[in-house]
Amino acid sequence: MPWRRYLMRLLPAAILAALLFLGFRPQPLLVDTEAASLGPMARTIEEEGRTRVMHAYRISAPLAGQVRRIELEPGDLVDAGQVVAVLDAQVAPVLDVRSVKAAEARVEAATATLDAARREVEAASAAAAFAEAEYARLRTLGAQQMVARNEVEAAASAAAQARALREAAAARLSGARHELDAARTALAFSGSLDPAASGVVALTAPASGQVLRRFLESAQVVAAGAPILEIADPALLEVEIDVLSADAVRLAPGMPVLFERWGEEAPLEGRVRRVEPGGFTKISALGVEEQRVLVIADFVSPPELWARLGDGYRVNARFILWQAEEVLRVPLSALFRRDGDWALFVLENGRARVRAVEVGERGGRFAEVRGGIAAGERVIVHPDRELEDGRRVRPRQNRD
């Protein structure tokens, strides 16, 4: 019949049109989704820090000398006032043959000078005795008016001069004795290794604690001010963290901080004690010049939890700027800007729908949503640039 022939002619065209429609129609876009949820959230700053003892005492050499071998080991307990190191005065240098001969000559010269000084003292003493006797004789005659007054005064002046010369000779004699003693000492003790020939200084611990560091072990010569031992109480620990100056202005004393990756799974609790007022420049691993500030924090957790930490141990500090126990949150990767406001894509009946939302606090992974979405609704994370409002989508996997 004619209508059957007509239908048979239209059927292939309809099938072809259906195949073309199915082949060229837009395919659903694969997306990752995650549900908006209620849960805890915090806004934090993370930086690396290291522990340090609060009160460390560094024992240094008060003068140049030779430190005897130190028997104390790091970790040994010491009491306040205990002798921890002994310092011998520096040994005199050994003289060569020429220097020895010169030293012997100085001894001989000092001996001769001493003999001459003794002769001068004898002569001056004799002259002073004569002048005083002459003055006494003339003074008696003057009282009897048997000599002129000016002769008595001249005798008094001569006696005074003689006494002064005697005292000067005695001073030269004393100086000659000291010069001879010095010359003999330089000759006798040059290169002497006898501890009794030199002074001994005992260095004591200023406070009770443990030996933290030992800067030398064997006996050796040290200069004045050279460090020998460092003593501290390892139970008194604090943490120093250098943070960016832009982050330091958001920190304040009393703010909570968590210490993580210190060796155990459970974090340790702490509290900011001081944000230092002075900053310093530091070059990062990428070669970027940064302005950093030191933040000092104390442990709040019981000491038995962190008793194995010591001085200079590395920790990761997470400062808590804001936290809440239960807020409506969505992944940060789901948010984007649209006409100056925050928005996201919500999965509705297999299609992506743009939804404007009000965003509150933002943390490391989540953002607080204060309106525009309900808990349980699925949002598209990492939306593709091709994604538009109303586009058919198909979830690739659920991220909950």
CSV table of C-alpha atoms in Angstrom, one decimal:
chain,number,residue,atom,x,y,z
A,1,MET,CA,0.0,0.0,0.0
A,2,PRO,CA,1.2,3.6,-0.6
A,3,TRP,CA,1.5,4.5,3.1
A,4,ARG,CA,3.6,1.4,3.8
A,5,ARG,CA,6.0,2.3,1.1
A,6,TYR,CA,6.1,5.8,2.4
A,7,LEU,CA,6.8,4.5,6.0
A,8,MET,CA,9.6,2.3,4.8
A,9,ARG,CA,11.2,5.2,3.1
A,10,LEU,CA,11.0,7.4,6.3
A,11,LEU,CA,12.2,4.7,8.7
A,12,PRO,CA,15.9,4.7,7.7
A,13,ALA,CA,15.9,8.5,7.8
A,14,ALA,CA,14.5,8.6,11.3
A,15,ILE,CA,17.0,6.0,12.5
A,16,LEU,CA,19.8,8.0,11.0
A,17,ALA,CA,18.5,11.2,12.6
A,18,ALA,CA,18.2,9.5,16.0
A,19,LEU,CA,21.8,8.1,15.7
A,20,LEU,CA,23.1,11.6,14.8
A,21,PHE,CA,21.2,13.1,17.8
A,22,LEU,CA,22.6,10.6,20.2
A,23,GLY,CA,26.1,10.9,18.7
A,24,PHE,CA,26.4,14.7,18.8
A,25,ARG,CA,24.4,15.7,21.8
A,26,PRO,CA,26.5,17.0,24.8
A,27,GLN,CA,27.8,14.3,27.1
A,28,PRO,CA,27.6,14.7,30.8
A,29,LEU,CA,30.8,16.2,32.3
A,30,LEU,CA,32.6,14.1,34.9
A,31,VAL,CA,32.9,15.9,38.2
A,32,ASP,CA,34.1,15.3,41.7
A,33,THR,CA,31.5,16.0,44.4
A,34,GLU,CA,31.6,16.3,48.2
A,35,ALA,CA,28.8,16.9,50.6
A,36,ALA,CA,28.4,20.1,52.7
A,37,SER,CA,28.8,18.9,56.3
A,38,LEU,CA,28.7,20.0,59.9
A,39,GLY,CA,31.9,19.6,61.8
A,40,PRO,CA,34.8,21.3,63.6
A,41,MET,CA,36.9,23.9,61.8
A,42,ALA,CA,39.9,26.1,62.6
A,43,ARG,CA,41.9,28.9,61.0
A,44,THR,CA,45.6,28.3,61.6
A,45,ILE,CA,49.2,29.3,60.8
A,46,GLU,CA,51.8,26.5,60.5
A,47,GLU,CA,55.5,27.0,60.9
A,48,GLU,CA,58.5,25.0,61.9
A,49,GLY,CA,60.1,25.5,65.3
A,50,ARG,CA,62.7,24.0,67.6
A,51,THR,CA,62.9,23.5,71.4
A,52,ARG,CA,65.4,25.2,73.6
A,53,VAL,CA,66.1,25.2,77.3
A,54,MET,CA,65.0,28.3,79.1
A,55,HIS,CA,68.1,28.8,81.3
A,56,ALA,CA,71.4,27.6,79.9
A,57,TYR,CA,74.7,28.4,81.5
A,58,ARG,CA,77.8,28.4,79.4
A,59,ILE,CA,81.1,27.9,81.3
A,60,SER,CA,84.0,29.7,79.5
A,61,ALA,CA,87.7,30.0,80.3
A,62,PRO,CA,88.2,33.2,82.4
A,63,LEU,CA,91.8,33.5,81.1
A,64,ALA,CA,94.1,31.8,78.6
A,65,GLY,CA,95.5,28.5,79.9
A,66,GLN,CA,95.3,24.8,79.6
A,67,VAL,CA,92.1,22.9,80.4
A,68,ARG,CA,92.6,19.5,81.9
A,69,ARG,CA,90.8,16.5,80.5
A,70,ILE,CA,87.0,16.7,81.2
A,71,GLU,CA,85.5,13.5,82.5
A,72,LEU,CA,81.8,14.7,82.4
A,73,GLU,CA,79.7,13.4,79.6
A,74,PRO,CA,76.6,15.1,78.0
A,75,GLY,CA,73.6,14.2,80.1
A,76,ASP,CA,75.6,13.8,83.4
A,77,LEU,CA,74.0,15.5,86.4
A,78,VAL,CA,75.9,18.2,88.2
A,79,ASP,CA,75.2,20.2,91.4
A,80,ALA,CA,75.6,23.9,91.9
A,81,GLY,CA,79.1,24.7,93.0
A,82,GLN,CA,80.5,21.3,91.8
A,83,VAL,CA,83.9,21.6,90.0
A,84,VAL,CA,83.3,20.7,86.4
A,85,ALA,CA,86.6,21.8,84.8
A,86,VAL,CA,90.2,22.7,86.0
A,87,LEU,CA,92.2,25.3,84.2
A,88,ASP,CA,96.0,25.6,84.6
A,89,ALA,CA,97.7,28.8,83.9
A,90,GLN,CA,99.4,29.0,80.5
A,91,VAL,CA,102.8,27.3,80.4
A,92,ALA,CA,105.8,29.6,79.8
A,93,PRO,CA,107.3,29.3,76.4
A,94,VAL,CA,110.5,27.2,76.0
A,95,LEU,CA,113.6,29.3,75.3
A,96,ASP,CA,116.1,28.5,72.6
A,97,VAL,CA,119.9,28.5,73.2
A,98,ARG,CA,120.3,32.2,72.3
A,99,SER,CA,117.3,33.2,74.5
A,100,VAL,CA,118.7,31.1,77.4
A,101,LYS,CA,122.1,32.9,77.1
A,102,ALA,CA,120.3,36.2,76.9
A,103,ALA,CA,118.3,35.3,80.0
A,104,GLU,CA,121.5,34.3,81.9
A,105,ALA,CA,123.1,37.6,80.9
A,106,ARG,CA,120.0,39.5,82.2
A,107,VAL,CA,120.4,37.6,85.5
A,108,GLU,CA,124.1,38.5,85.7
A,109,ALA,CA,123.3,42.2,84.8
A,110,ALA,CA,120.6,42.3,87.4
A,111,THR,CA,123.0,40.8,90.0
A,112,ALA,CA,125.6,43.5,89.2
A,113,THR,CA,122.9,46.2,89.4
A,114,LEU,CA,121.9,44.8,92.8
A,115,ASP,CA,125.5,44.9,94.1
A,116,ALA,CA,125.9,48.5,92.8
A,117,ALA,CA,122.7,49.5,94.5
A,118,ARG,CA,123.8,48.0,97.8
A,119,ARG,CA,127.1,50.0,97.5
A,120,GLU,CA,125.0,53.1,96.8
A,121,VAL,CA,122.9,52.4,99.9
A,122,GLU,CA,126.0,52.0,102.0
A,123,ALA,CA,127.5,55.2,100.7
A,124,ALA,CA,124.3,57.1,101.1
A,125,SER,CA,123.8,55.8,104.6
A,126,ALA,CA,127.3,56.8,105.6
A,127,ALA,CA,126.8,60.3,104.1
A,128,ALA,CA,123.5,60.7,105.8
A,129,ALA,CA,124.9,59.6,109.2
A,130,PHE,CA,127.7,62.1,108.9
A,131,ALA,CA,125.4,64.9,107.8
A,132,GLU,CA,123.0,64.2,110.7
A,133,ALA,CA,125.9,64.2,113.2
A,134,GLU,CA,127.3,67.4,111.8
A,135,TYR,CA,123.9,69.0,112.0
A,136,ALA,CA,123.5,67.9,115.6
A,137,ARG,CA,126.9,69.3,116.5
A,138,LEU,CA,126.3,72.7,114.9
A,139,ARG,CA,122.8,72.9,116.3
A,140,THR,CA,124.3,72.6,119.8
A,141,LEU,CA,126.9,75.2,119.1
A,142,GLY,CA,124.2,77.5,117.6
A,143,ALA,CA,122.2,77.2,120.7
A,144,GLN,CA,125.3,78.5,122.6
A,145,GLN,CA,125.7,81.2,119.9
A,146,MET,CA,129.1,79.9,119.1
A,147,VAL,CA,128.4,79.6,115.3
A,148,ALA,CA,126.4,81.6,112.9
A,149,ARG,CA,122.8,80.8,112.4
A,150,ASN,CA,123.2,80.3,108.6
A,151,GLU,CA,125.8,77.5,109.2
A,152,VAL,CA,123.2,75.6,111.3
A,153,GLU,CA,120.6,76.0,108.6
A,154,ALA,CA,123.1,74.8,105.9
A,155,ALA,CA,123.9,71.8,108.1
A,156,ALA,CA,120.1,71.0,108.4
A,157,SER,CA,119.7,71.2,104.6
A,158,ALA,CA,122.7,68.9,104.0
A,159,ALA,CA,121.3,66.4,106.5
A,160,ALA,CA,117.9,66.4,104.7
A,161,GLN,CA,119.5,65.9,101.3
A,162,ALA,CA,121.6,63.1,102.7
A,163,ARG,CA,118.5,61.3,104.0
A,164,ALA,CA,116.7,61.8,100.7
A,165,LEU,CA,119.7,60.3,98.8
A,166,ARG,CA,119.7,57.3,101.2
A,167,GLU,CA,116.0,56.7,100.6
A,168,ALA,CA,116.5,56.9,96.8
A,169,ALA,CA,119.4,54.5,97.0
A,170,ALA,CA,117.2,52.1,99.1
A,171,ALA,CA,114.4,52.3,96.4
A,172,ARG,CA,116.9,51.5,93.7
A,173,LEU,CA,118.1,48.6,95.7
A,174,SER,CA,114.5,47.3,96.0
A,175,GLY,CA,114.0,47.7,92.2
A,176,ALA,CA,117.3,45.8,91.6
A,177,ARG,CA,116.1,43.0,93.7
A,178,HIS,CA,112.8,42.7,91.8
A,179,GLU,CA,114.6,42.8,88.4
A,180,LEU,CA,116.9,40.0,89.6
A,181,ASP,CA,113.9,37.9,90.8
A,182,ALA,CA,112.2,38.4,87.4
A,183,ALA,CA,115.3,37.5,85.4
A,184,ARG,CA,115.8,34.4,87.6
A,185,THR,CA,112.1,33.4,87.2
A,186,ALA,CA,112.1,33.7,83.4
A,187,LEU,CA,115.2,31.6,83.3
A,188,ALA,CA,114.1,29.0,85.8
A,189,PHE,CA,110.5,28.4,84.7
A,190,SER,CA,110.8,28.7,80.9
A,191,GLY,CA,109.1,25.6,79.4
A,192,SER,CA,108.2,24.3,82.9
A,193,LEU,CA,105.4,21.7,82.8
A,194,ASP,CA,105.1,21.5,86.6
A,195,PRO,CA,101.6,22.4,87.6
A,196,ALA,CA,102.9,23.6,91.0
A,197,ALA,CA,104.8,26.3,89.1
A,198,SER,CA,101.6,27.8,87.7
A,199,GLY,CA,98.3,28.9,89.1
A,200,VAL,CA,95.2,26.6,89.0
A,201,VAL,CA,91.7,27.8,88.4
A,202,ALA,CA,88.7,25.5,89.3
A,203,LEU,CA,85.6,26.2,87.3
A,204,THR,CA,82.3,25.3,89.1
A,205,ALA,CA,78.7,24.8,88.0
A,206,PRO,CA,76.6,28.0,88.5
A,207,ALA,CA,73.4,26.0,88.9
A,208,SER,CA,72.2,22.4,89.2
A,209,GLY,CA,71.3,20.6,86.0
A,210,GLN,CA,72.7,18.4,83.3
A,211,VAL,CA,75.7,18.8,81.0
A,212,LEU,CA,74.0,19.9,77.8
A,213,ARG,CA,77.1,20.3,75.6
A,214,ARG,CA,80.8,19.6,76.0
A,215,PHE,CA,82.9,21.8,73.6
A,216,LEU,CA,86.1,19.9,74.3
A,217,GLU,CA,87.2,16.6,75.9
A,218,SER,CA,90.9,16.2,76.0
A,219,ALA,CA,93.3,18.6,77.7
A,220,GLN,CA,94.2,21.5,75.5
A,221,VAL,CA,95.2,25.1,75.5
A,222,VAL,CA,92.3,27.6,75.2
A,223,ALA,CA,92.1,31.3,74.8
A,224,ALA,CA,90.3,33.5,77.3
A,225,GLY,CA,86.6,33.3,76.7
A,226,ALA,CA,86.7,29.9,75.0
A,227,PRO,CA,83.5,27.8,75.8
A,228,ILE,CA,84.1,24.7,77.7
A,229,LEU,CA,80.7,23.3,79.0
A,230,GLU,CA,77.1,24.2,78.8
A,231,ILE,CA,74.8,23.3,81.7
A,232,ALA,CA,71.0,23.5,81.8
A,233,ASP,CA,67.9,21.9,83.2
A,234,PRO,CA,66.3,20.0,80.3
A,235,ALA,CA,63.0,19.9,82.1
A,236,LEU,CA,62.6,23.6,81.5
A,237,LEU,CA,61.9,23.7,77.8
A,238,GLU,CA,60.3,26.3,75.5
A,239,VAL,CA,59.8,26.4,71.8
A,240,GLU,CA,61.0,29.1,69.4
A,241,ILE,CA,59.2,29.5,66.1
A,242,ASP,CA,60.2,32.0,63.4
A,243,VAL,CA,57.1,33.2,61.5
A,244,LEU,CA,56.5,35.7,58.7
A,245,SER,CA,56.1,39.2,60.0
A,246,ALA,CA,52.7,39.4,58.3
A,247,ASP,CA,51.6,36.4,60.4
A,248,ALA,CA,53.3,37.6,63.6
A,249,VAL,CA,50.9,40.7,63.8
A,250,ARG,CA,48.0,38.2,64.1
A,251,LEU,CA,49.6,36.4,67.0
A,252,ALA,CA,49.3,37.4,70.7
A,253,PRO,CA,50.4,36.1,74.1
A,254,GLY,CA,48.0,33.5,75.4
A,255,MET,CA,47.0,32.2,72.0
A,256,PRO,CA,46.9,28.3,71.8
A,257,VAL,CA,49.3,26.4,69.6
A,258,LEU,CA,49.6,22.7,68.8
A,259,PHE,CA,53.0,21.0,68.4
A,260,GLU,CA,52.9,18.2,65.8
A,261,ARG,CA,55.3,15.9,64.0
A,262,TRP,CA,57.6,15.8,67.1
A,263,GLY,CA,57.9,12.1,67.1
A,264,GLU,CA,54.5,10.9,68.3
A,265,GLU,CA,51.1,10.8,66.7
A,266,ALA,CA,49.3,12.9,69.4
A,267,PRO,CA,50.0,16.6,69.2
A,268,LEU,CA,51.3,18.5,72.3
A,269,GLU,CA,49.4,21.5,73.5
A,270,GLY,CA,51.1,24.9,74.0
A,271,ARG,CA,50.5,28.5,74.5
A,272,VAL,CA,52.2,31.6,73.1
A,273,ARG,CA,54.2,33.4,75.7
A,274,ARG,CA,55.9,36.2,73.8
A,275,VAL,CA,56.0,37.7,70.3
A,276,GLU,CA,59.4,39.3,70.1
A,277,PRO,CA,59.3,43.0,68.9
A,278,GLY,CA,62.4,42.8,66.6
A,279,GLY,CA,62.4,41.0,63.2
A,280,PHE,CA,65.2,39.6,61.1
A,281,THR,CA,65.8,38.8,57.4
A,282,LYS,CA,65.9,35.2,56.3
A,283,ILE,CA,66.5,33.7,52.9
A,284,SER,CA,64.0,30.9,52.2
A,285,ALA,CA,64.8,27.6,50.4
A,286,LEU,CA,63.6,29.2,47.2
A,287,GLY,CA,65.9,32.1,47.5
A,288,VAL,CA,63.2,34.6,48.5
A,289,GLU,CA,64.1,37.2,51.1
A,290,GLU,CA,61.7,37.1,54.0
A,291,GLN,CA,61.2,39.1,57.1
A,292,ARG,CA,60.7,36.8,60.1
A,293,VAL,CA,59.8,37.3,63.8
A,294,LEU,CA,60.6,34.9,66.7
A,295,VAL,CA,57.6,33.6,68.7
A,296,ILE,CA,58.3,31.9,72.0
A,297,ALA,CA,55.7,29.3,73.3
A,298,ASP,CA,55.5,27.2,76.4
A,299,PHE,CA,54.2,23.6,76.7
A,300,VAL,CA,50.8,23.2,78.4
A,301,SER,CA,50.7,19.4,78.1
A,302,PRO,CA,51.9,17.4,81.2
A,303,PRO,CA,55.7,17.2,81.3
A,304,GLU,CA,55.6,13.4,81.2
A,305,LEU,CA,54.2,13.5,77.7
A,306,TRP,CA,57.2,15.4,76.3
A,307,ALA,CA,59.9,14.3,78.7
A,308,ARG,CA,61.9,12.7,75.8
A,309,LEU,CA,62.3,16.1,74.0
A,310,GLY,CA,65.6,17.8,74.4
A,311,ASP,CA,67.3,21.0,73.4
A,312,GLY,CA,67.2,21.8,69.7
A,313,TYR,CA,64.6,19.2,68.7
A,314,ARG,CA,62.5,20.0,65.7
A,315,VAL,CA,58.6,20.4,66.0
A,316,ASN,CA,55.8,21.7,63.8
A,317,ALA,CA,53.8,24.5,65.4
A,318,ARG,CA,50.2,25.2,64.4
A,319,PHE,CA,48.8,28.4,65.8
A,320,ILE,CA,45.1,28.4,66.2
A,321,LEU,CA,43.7,31.9,65.2
A,322,TRP,CA,40.0,30.8,65.3
A,323,GLN,CA,38.2,27.6,65.9
A,324,ALA,CA,34.6,26.2,66.3
A,325,GLU,CA,33.3,22.8,67.2
A,326,GLU,CA,30.4,22.6,64.7
A,327,VAL,CA,30.0,24.8,61.6
A,328,LEU,CA,28.5,24.3,58.2
A,329,ARG,CA,31.5,23.8,55.9
A,330,VAL,CA,32.4,23.1,52.3
A,331,PRO,CA,35.8,22.5,50.6
A,332,LEU,CA,37.7,25.6,49.7
A,333,SER,CA,38.2,24.1,46.2
A,334,ALA,CA,34.5,24.3,45.5
A,335,LEU,CA,34.3,28.1,45.9
A,336,PHE,CA,34.9,30.7,43.2
A,337,ARG,CA,34.1,34.4,42.6
A,338,ARG,CA,31.1,35.4,40.6
A,339,ASP,CA,30.2,39.1,40.1
A,340,GLY,CA,32.2,39.9,43.2
A,341,ASP,CA,30.5,37.4,45.5
A,342,TRP,CA,31.3,33.8,46.5
A,343,ALA,CA,29.5,31.0,44.6
A,344,LEU,CA,29.7,27.3,44.0
A,345,PHE,CA,28.1,24.6,41.9
A,346,VAL,CA,25.5,22.4,43.5
A,347,LEU,CA,24.5,19.0,42.0
A,348,GLU,CA,20.7,19.0,41.4
A,349,ASN,CA,19.1,16.2,39.3
A,350,GLY,CA,22.2,15.4,37.3
A,351,ARG,CA,22.9,19.1,36.5
A,352,ALA,CA,25.3,21.7,37.9
A,353,ARG,CA,23.5,24.7,39.4
A,354,VAL,CA,25.2,27.9,40.4
A,355,ARG,CA,24.5,28.9,44.0
A,356,ALA,CA,25.5,32.1,45.6
A,357,VAL,CA,26.7,31.6,49.2
A,358,GLU,CA,27.9,33.6,52.2
A,359,VAL,CA,31.4,32.6,53.3
A,360,GLY,CA,32.7,33.2,56.8
A,361,GLU,CA,36.0,31.9,58.2
A,362,ARG,CA,38.4,30.0,55.9
A,363,GLY,CA,40.8,27.3,57.1
A,364,GLY,CA,43.3,25.1,55.5
A,365,ARG,CA,40.8,22.8,53.6
A,366,PHE,CA,37.3,24.0,54.5
A,367,ALA,CA,35.4,27.3,54.4
A,368,GLU,CA,32.6,28.2,56.7
A,369,VAL,CA,29.2,28.8,54.9
A,370,ARG,CA,26.7,31.0,56.7
A,371,GLY,CA,24.0,30.9,54.1
A,372,GLY,CA,22.9,29.7,50.6
A,373,ILE,CA,23.3,25.9,51.1
A,374,ALA,CA,22.1,23.2,53.5
A,375,ALA,CA,24.0,20.4,55.1
A,376,GLY,CA,24.0,17.2,53.0
A,377,GLU,CA,23.8,19.0,49.6
A,378,ARG,CA,26.5,17.9,47.3
A,379,VAL,CA,28.9,20.5,45.8
A,380,ILE,CA,31.3,20.2,42.9
A,381,VAL,CA,34.9,20.5,43.9
A,382,HIS,CA,37.6,21.8,41.5
A,383,PRO,CA,34.9,22.9,38.9
A,384,ASP,CA,36.1,22.9,35.3
A,385,ARG,CA,36.3,26.1,33.3
A,386,GLU,CA,33.8,24.6,30.8
A,387,LEU,CA,31.2,24.0,33.5
A,388,GLU,CA,28.2,26.3,33.2
A,389,ASP,CA,24.9,26.6,35.0
A,390,GLY,CA,22.5,23.9,34.0
A,391,ARG,CA,25.2,21.7,32.4
A,392,ARG,CA,24.6,17.9,32.7
A,393,VAL,CA,27.2,16.3,34.9
A,394,ARG,CA,28.0,12.9,36.2
A,395,PRO,CA,29.8,12.4,39.6
A,396,ARG,CA,33.1,10.6,39.1
A,397,GLN,CA,33.5,9.7,42.8
A,398,ASN,CA,32.2,10.9,46.1
A,399,ARG,CA,34.6,12.6,48.5
A,400,ASP,CA,33.3,12.5,52.0
